[in-house]
Amino acid sequence: MTNPPESGSPGPEQDPSSPGASTPPPPPPGGDAPTPPPYPGDGPQPPPGYGHAPPPPGYGQAPAGPQPYAQQQPYGYAPPGAPFAYGANPQAPYGYDPKTGLPFSDKQKLVAGLLQILIPLGIGRMYAGHVGLGIGQLAVTILTCGIGALWPFIDGIVILAGDPKDSNGLPLRP
């Protein structure tokens, strides 16, 4: 009968020379041992774009990795902090007159001219901001029993054909 081995001495189950204790098993007789497939995160991975494509991002999520066009701005927009482009200036929301370089007025030339022609009472001049001239045309039309309506009618043609300005001196926009 054998005594059980003490806790510090190697027994038959813990013999380091035994074939299955702590040494790896020998390779199979046909050659090298097969290598297990790499797991994600084990060892070096191939660069992105080789082998298989990464899965698409979820709905509402930004795609991972560098974006090839991330630094470009959309067409027609200036980069943040740049001066205003293409006439988009808060001081001139309707653009600039190419002849004078002044910003356009918020009033339209077509509306002022048609008001003068269709309602010849000086209403187009009042719309453009020339209230005194509009009241003068209204007074002449009333005092002459309608014959003075020729003045606002001709003035409407002049507004449509010329380069009229509003009460601030800005050109009416086309």
PDB file of C-alpha atoms in Angstrom:
ATOM      1  CA  MET A   1       0.000   0.000   0.000  1.00  0.00           C
ATOM      2  CA  THR A   2       1.302   3.359  -0.910  1.00  0.00           C
ATOM      3  CA  ASN A   3       1.170   6.441   1.169  1.00  0.00           C
ATOM      4  CA  PRO A   4      -0.368   9.490  -0.430  1.00  0.00           C
ATOM      5  CA  PRO A   5       2.208  12.035  -1.502  1.00  0.00           C
ATOM      6  CA  GLU A   6       2.736  15.029   0.661  1.00  0.00           C
ATOM      7  CA  SER A   7       1.628  18.390  -0.545  1.00  0.00           C
ATOM      8  CA  GLY A   8       5.104  19.588  -1.615  1.00  0.00           C
ATOM      9  CA  SER A   9       6.372  16.424  -3.269  1.00  0.00           C
ATOM     10  CA  PRO A  10       5.403  15.454  -6.784  1.00  0.00           C
ATOM     11  CA  GLY A  11       3.173  12.448  -7.082  1.00  0.00           C
ATOM     12  CA  PRO A  12       2.387  10.270 -10.055  1.00  0.00           C
ATOM     13  CA  GLU A  13      -0.297  12.749 -11.214  1.00  0.00           C
ATOM     14  CA  GLN A  14       2.074  15.727 -10.982  1.00  0.00           C
ATOM     15  CA  ASP A  15       5.201  14.214 -12.472  1.00  0.00           C
ATOM     16  CA  PRO A  16       6.757  16.813 -14.800  1.00  0.00           C
ATOM     17  CA  SER A  17       8.209  14.090 -16.953  1.00  0.00           C
ATOM     18  CA  SER A  18       4.793  12.611 -17.656  1.00  0.00           C
ATOM     19  CA  PRO A  19       3.472  13.253 -21.195  1.00  0.00           C
ATOM     20  CA  GLY A  20       0.320  15.257 -20.344  1.00  0.00           C
ATOM     21  CA  ALA A  21       1.370  17.381 -17.393  1.00  0.00           C
ATOM     22  CA  SER A  22       2.567  20.822 -18.415  1.00  0.00           C
ATOM     23  CA  THR A  23       4.198  20.333 -21.806  1.00  0.00           C
ATOM     24  CA  PRO A  24       2.195  20.747 -25.009  1.00  0.00           C
ATOM     25  CA  PRO A  25       1.239  17.616 -26.901  1.00  0.00           C
ATOM     26  CA  PRO A  26       3.574  16.536 -29.685  1.00  0.00           C
ATOM     27  CA  PRO A  27       2.683  17.503 -33.274  1.00  0.00           C
ATOM     28  CA  PRO A  28       0.762  14.985 -35.350  1.00  0.00           C
ATOM     29  CA  PRO A  29       2.882  12.597 -37.388  1.00  0.00           C
ATOM     30  CA  GLY A  30       1.887  14.169 -40.746  1.00  0.00           C
ATOM     31  CA  GLY A  31       3.643  17.528 -40.280  1.00  0.00           C
ATOM     32  CA  ASP A  32       3.249  20.736 -38.330  1.00  0.00           C
ATOM     33  CA  ALA A  33       0.333  21.414 -36.061  1.00  0.00           C
ATOM     34  CA  PRO A  34      -2.556  23.301 -37.706  1.00  0.00           C
ATOM     35  CA  THR A  35      -2.712  26.962 -36.717  1.00  0.00           C
ATOM     36  CA  PRO A  36      -5.989  28.109 -35.272  1.00  0.00           C
ATOM     37  CA  PRO A  37      -7.794  30.922 -37.131  1.00  0.00           C
ATOM     38  CA  PRO A  38      -7.022  34.391 -35.727  1.00  0.00           C
ATOM     39  CA  TYR A  39      -9.595  35.868 -33.438  1.00  0.00           C
ATOM     40  CA  PRO A  40     -10.523  39.564 -33.536  1.00  0.00           C
ATOM     41  CA  GLY A  41      -7.975  41.435 -31.482  1.00  0.00           C
ATOM     42  CA  ASP A  42      -5.370  38.613 -31.630  1.00  0.00           C
ATOM     43  CA  GLY A  43      -2.223  39.635 -33.445  1.00  0.00           C
ATOM     44  CA  PRO A  44      -1.871  41.949 -36.430  1.00  0.00           C
ATOM     45  CA  GLN A  45      -4.916  42.506 -38.598  1.00  0.00           C
ATOM     46  CA  PRO A  46      -4.839  43.236 -42.337  1.00  0.00           C
ATOM     47  CA  PRO A  47      -5.302  46.892 -43.244  1.00  0.00           C
ATOM     48  CA  PRO A  48      -8.886  47.994 -43.906  1.00  0.00           C
ATOM     49  CA  GLY A  49     -10.043  47.380 -47.434  1.00  0.00           C
ATOM     50  CA  TYR A  50      -8.280  44.022 -47.796  1.00  0.00           C
ATOM     51  CA  GLY A  51     -10.133  40.768 -47.519  1.00  0.00           C
ATOM     52  CA  HIS A  52     -13.616  41.906 -46.578  1.00  0.00           C
ATOM     53  CA  ALA A  53     -15.400  45.215 -46.241  1.00  0.00           C
ATOM     54  CA  PRO A  54     -16.307  46.502 -42.787  1.00  0.00           C
ATOM     55  CA  PRO A  55     -19.994  46.375 -41.926  1.00  0.00           C
ATOM     56  CA  PRO A  56     -22.003  49.505 -42.763  1.00  0.00           C
ATOM     57  CA  PRO A  57     -22.666  51.912 -39.886  1.00  0.00           C
ATOM     58  CA  GLY A  58     -25.984  51.803 -38.102  1.00  0.00           C
ATOM     59  CA  TYR A  59     -28.757  54.258 -38.840  1.00  0.00           C
ATOM     60  CA  GLY A  60     -27.881  57.749 -37.632  1.00  0.00           C
ATOM     61  CA  GLN A  61     -24.305  56.852 -36.728  1.00  0.00           C
ATOM     62  CA  ALA A  62     -21.222  58.317 -38.321  1.00  0.00           C
ATOM     63  CA  PRO A  63     -19.072  55.747 -40.127  1.00  0.00           C
ATOM     64  CA  ALA A  64     -15.923  54.770 -38.262  1.00  0.00           C
ATOM     65  CA  GLY A  65     -12.509  55.558 -39.625  1.00  0.00           C
ATOM     66  CA  PRO A  66     -11.141  58.434 -41.660  1.00  0.00           C
ATOM     67  CA  GLN A  67     -13.449  59.974 -44.237  1.00  0.00           C
ATOM     68  CA  PRO A  68     -11.838  60.767 -47.600  1.00  0.00           C
ATOM     69  CA  TYR A  69     -13.879  63.943 -48.137  1.00  0.00           C
ATOM     70  CA  ALA A  70     -14.265  65.045 -44.532  1.00  0.00           C
ATOM     71  CA  GLN A  71     -12.285  68.278 -44.980  1.00  0.00           C
ATOM     72  CA  GLN A  72     -14.223  69.571 -48.010  1.00  0.00           C
ATOM     73  CA  GLN A  73     -17.055  72.065 -47.647  1.00  0.00           C
ATOM     74  CA  PRO A  74     -20.269  71.677 -49.646  1.00  0.00           C
ATOM     75  CA  TYR A  75     -20.268  73.522 -52.919  1.00  0.00           C
ATOM     76  CA  GLY A  76     -21.469  77.102 -52.694  1.00  0.00           C
ATOM     77  CA  TYR A  77     -20.600  77.517 -49.015  1.00  0.00           C
ATOM     78  CA  ALA A  78     -17.607  79.312 -47.632  1.00  0.00           C
ATOM     79  CA  PRO A  79     -15.617  77.646 -44.864  1.00  0.00           C
ATOM     80  CA  PRO A  80     -16.397  78.850 -41.354  1.00  0.00           C
ATOM     81  CA  GLY A  81     -14.690  82.128 -40.524  1.00  0.00           C
ATOM     82  CA  ALA A  82     -14.052  83.017 -44.164  1.00  0.00           C
ATOM     83  CA  PRO A  83     -15.298  86.270 -45.717  1.00  0.00           C
ATOM     84  CA  PHE A  84     -18.708  86.181 -47.329  1.00  0.00           C
ATOM     85  CA  ALA A  85     -18.842  84.605 -50.770  1.00  0.00           C
ATOM     86  CA  TYR A  86     -21.134  85.174 -53.733  1.00  0.00           C
ATOM     87  CA  GLY A  87     -22.796  88.291 -52.321  1.00  0.00           C
ATOM     88  CA  ALA A  88     -24.175  86.537 -49.250  1.00  0.00           C
ATOM     89  CA  ASN A  89     -23.549  89.399 -46.890  1.00  0.00           C
ATOM     90  CA  PRO A  90     -25.797  90.316 -43.963  1.00  0.00           C
ATOM     91  CA  GLN A  91     -25.348  94.008 -44.772  1.00  0.00           C
ATOM     92  CA  ALA A  92     -26.622  93.370 -48.321  1.00  0.00           C
ATOM     93  CA  PRO A  93     -29.134  90.501 -48.202  1.00  0.00           C
ATOM     94  CA  TYR A  94     -30.327  91.150 -51.778  1.00  0.00           C
ATOM     95  CA  GLY A  95     -26.859  91.547 -53.292  1.00  0.00           C
ATOM     96  CA  TYR A  96     -25.049  94.492 -54.826  1.00  0.00           C
ATOM     97  CA  ASP A  97     -25.875  96.643 -57.850  1.00  0.00           C
ATOM     98  CA  PRO A  98     -23.234  95.831 -60.500  1.00  0.00           C
ATOM     99  CA  LYS A  99     -23.270  99.421 -61.836  1.00  0.00           C
ATOM    100  CA  THR A 100     -22.862 101.368 -58.610  1.00  0.00           C
ATOM    101  CA  GLY A 101     -21.646  98.748 -56.124  1.00  0.00           C
ATOM    102  CA  LEU A 102     -24.336  99.805 -53.628  1.00  0.00           C
ATOM    103  CA  PRO A 103     -26.450  97.135 -51.938  1.00  0.00           C
ATOM    104  CA  PHE A 104     -29.929  96.659 -53.366  1.00  0.00           C
ATOM    105  CA  SER A 105     -32.963  97.981 -51.508  1.00  0.00           C
ATOM    106  CA  ASP A 106     -35.566  95.664 -50.054  1.00  0.00           C
ATOM    107  CA  LYS A 107     -38.125  97.211 -52.438  1.00  0.00           C
ATOM    108  CA  GLN A 108     -38.624  95.924 -55.996  1.00  0.00           C
ATOM    109  CA  LYS A 109     -38.533  98.036 -59.124  1.00  0.00           C
ATOM    110  CA  LEU A 110     -41.271  96.010 -60.850  1.00  0.00           C
ATOM    111  CA  VAL A 111     -43.725  96.445 -57.962  1.00  0.00           C
ATOM    112  CA  ALA A 112     -43.128 100.217 -57.757  1.00  0.00           C
ATOM    113  CA  GLY A 113     -43.490 100.686 -61.514  1.00  0.00           C
ATOM    114  CA  LEU A 114     -46.649  98.598 -61.827  1.00  0.00           C
ATOM    115  CA  LEU A 115     -48.273 100.375 -58.862  1.00  0.00           C
ATOM    116  CA  GLN A 116     -47.570 103.720 -60.549  1.00  0.00           C
ATOM    117  CA  ILE A 117     -49.007 102.554 -63.891  1.00  0.00           C
ATOM    118  CA  LEU A 118     -52.034 100.570 -62.684  1.00  0.00           C
ATOM    119  CA  ILE A 119     -53.042 102.885 -59.803  1.00  0.00           C
ATOM    120  CA  PRO A 120     -51.827 106.323 -60.958  1.00  0.00           C
ATOM    121  CA  LEU A 121     -52.221 108.032 -57.597  1.00  0.00           C
ATOM    122  CA  GLY A 122     -48.569 108.078 -56.495  1.00  0.00           C
ATOM    123  CA  ILE A 123     -48.816 104.760 -54.668  1.00  0.00           C
ATOM    124  CA  GLY A 124     -45.686 103.361 -56.365  1.00  0.00           C
ATOM    125  CA  ARG A 125     -43.628 106.336 -55.131  1.00  0.00           C
ATOM    126  CA  MET A 126     -44.987 105.872 -51.622  1.00  0.00           C
ATOM    127  CA  TYR A 127     -44.041 102.178 -51.792  1.00  0.00           C
ATOM    128  CA  ALA A 128     -40.468 103.107 -52.764  1.00  0.00           C
ATOM    129  CA  GLY A 129     -40.236 105.429 -49.761  1.00  0.00           C
ATOM    130  CA  HIS A 130     -40.760 108.789 -51.534  1.00  0.00           C
ATOM    131  CA  VAL A 131     -43.845 109.662 -49.506  1.00  0.00           C
ATOM    132  CA  GLY A 132     -43.705 113.404 -50.239  1.00  0.00           C
ATOM    133  CA  LEU A 133     -43.554 112.880 -54.006  1.00  0.00           C
ATOM    134  CA  GLY A 134     -46.371 110.297 -53.784  1.00  0.00           C
ATOM    135  CA  ILE A 135     -48.592 112.711 -51.849  1.00  0.00           C
ATOM    136  CA  GLY A 136     -47.815 115.408 -54.435  1.00  0.00           C
ATOM    137  CA  GLN A 137     -48.873 113.116 -57.291  1.00  0.00           C
ATOM    138  CA  LEU A 138     -52.041 112.172 -55.387  1.00  0.00           C
ATOM    139  CA  ALA A 139     -52.893 115.832 -54.761  1.00  0.00           C
ATOM    140  CA  VAL A 140     -52.352 116.826 -58.427  1.00  0.00           C
ATOM    141  CA  THR A 141     -54.499 113.902 -59.609  1.00  0.00           C
ATOM    142  CA  ILE A 142     -57.338 114.833 -57.235  1.00  0.00           C
ATOM    143  CA  LEU A 143     -57.168 118.626 -57.845  1.00  0.00           C
ATOM    144  CA  THR A 144     -57.200 118.222 -61.645  1.00  0.00           C
ATOM    145  CA  CYS A 145     -60.115 115.746 -61.543  1.00  0.00           C
ATOM    146  CA  GLY A 146     -58.005 112.871 -62.855  1.00  0.00           C
ATOM    147  CA  ILE A 147     -56.141 114.681 -65.648  1.00  0.00           C
ATOM    148  CA  GLY A 148     -53.063 114.884 -63.427  1.00  0.00           C
ATOM    149  CA  ALA A 149     -52.964 111.053 -63.374  1.00  0.00           C
ATOM    150  CA  LEU A 150     -50.803 111.360 -66.478  1.00  0.00           C
ATOM    151  CA  TRP A 151     -47.860 112.353 -64.240  1.00  0.00           C
ATOM    152  CA  PRO A 152     -47.856 109.131 -62.094  1.00  0.00           C
ATOM    153  CA  PHE A 153     -48.487 107.036 -65.236  1.00  0.00           C
ATOM    154  CA  ILE A 154     -45.414 108.422 -67.009  1.00  0.00           C
ATOM    155  CA  ASP A 155     -43.464 108.215 -63.751  1.00  0.00           C
ATOM    156  CA  GLY A 156     -44.270 104.458 -63.615  1.00  0.00           C
ATOM    157  CA  ILE A 157     -42.777 104.004 -67.096  1.00  0.00           C
ATOM    158  CA  VAL A 158     -39.677 105.935 -66.002  1.00  0.00           C
ATOM    159  CA  ILE A 159     -39.360 103.714 -62.907  1.00  0.00           C
ATOM    160  CA  LEU A 160     -39.522 100.537 -65.010  1.00  0.00           C
ATOM    161  CA  ALA A 161     -37.121 101.800 -67.696  1.00  0.00           C
ATOM    162  CA  GLY A 162     -34.577 103.559 -65.463  1.00  0.00           C
ATOM    163  CA  ASP A 163     -32.537 102.947 -62.342  1.00  0.00           C
ATOM    164  CA  PRO A 164     -34.748 104.290 -59.547  1.00  0.00           C
ATOM    165  CA  LYS A 165     -33.609 104.590 -55.943  1.00  0.00           C
ATOM    166  CA  ASP A 166     -35.518 104.279 -52.687  1.00  0.00           C
ATOM    167  CA  SER A 167     -35.699 106.929 -49.959  1.00  0.00           C
ATOM    168  CA  ASN A 168     -32.320 105.789 -48.564  1.00  0.00           C
ATOM    169  CA  GLY A 169     -30.558 106.210 -51.918  1.00  0.00           C
ATOM    170  CA  LEU A 170     -30.254 102.482 -52.545  1.00  0.00           C
ATOM    171  CA  PRO A 171     -31.156 101.157 -56.003  1.00  0.00           C
ATOM    172  CA  LEU A 172     -34.432  99.226 -56.209  1.00  0.00           C
ATOM    173  CA  ARG A 173     -33.801  95.575 -56.844  1.00  0.00           C
ATOM    174  CA  PRO A 174     -34.871  94.116 -60.176  1.00  0.00           C
TER     175      PRO A 174
END
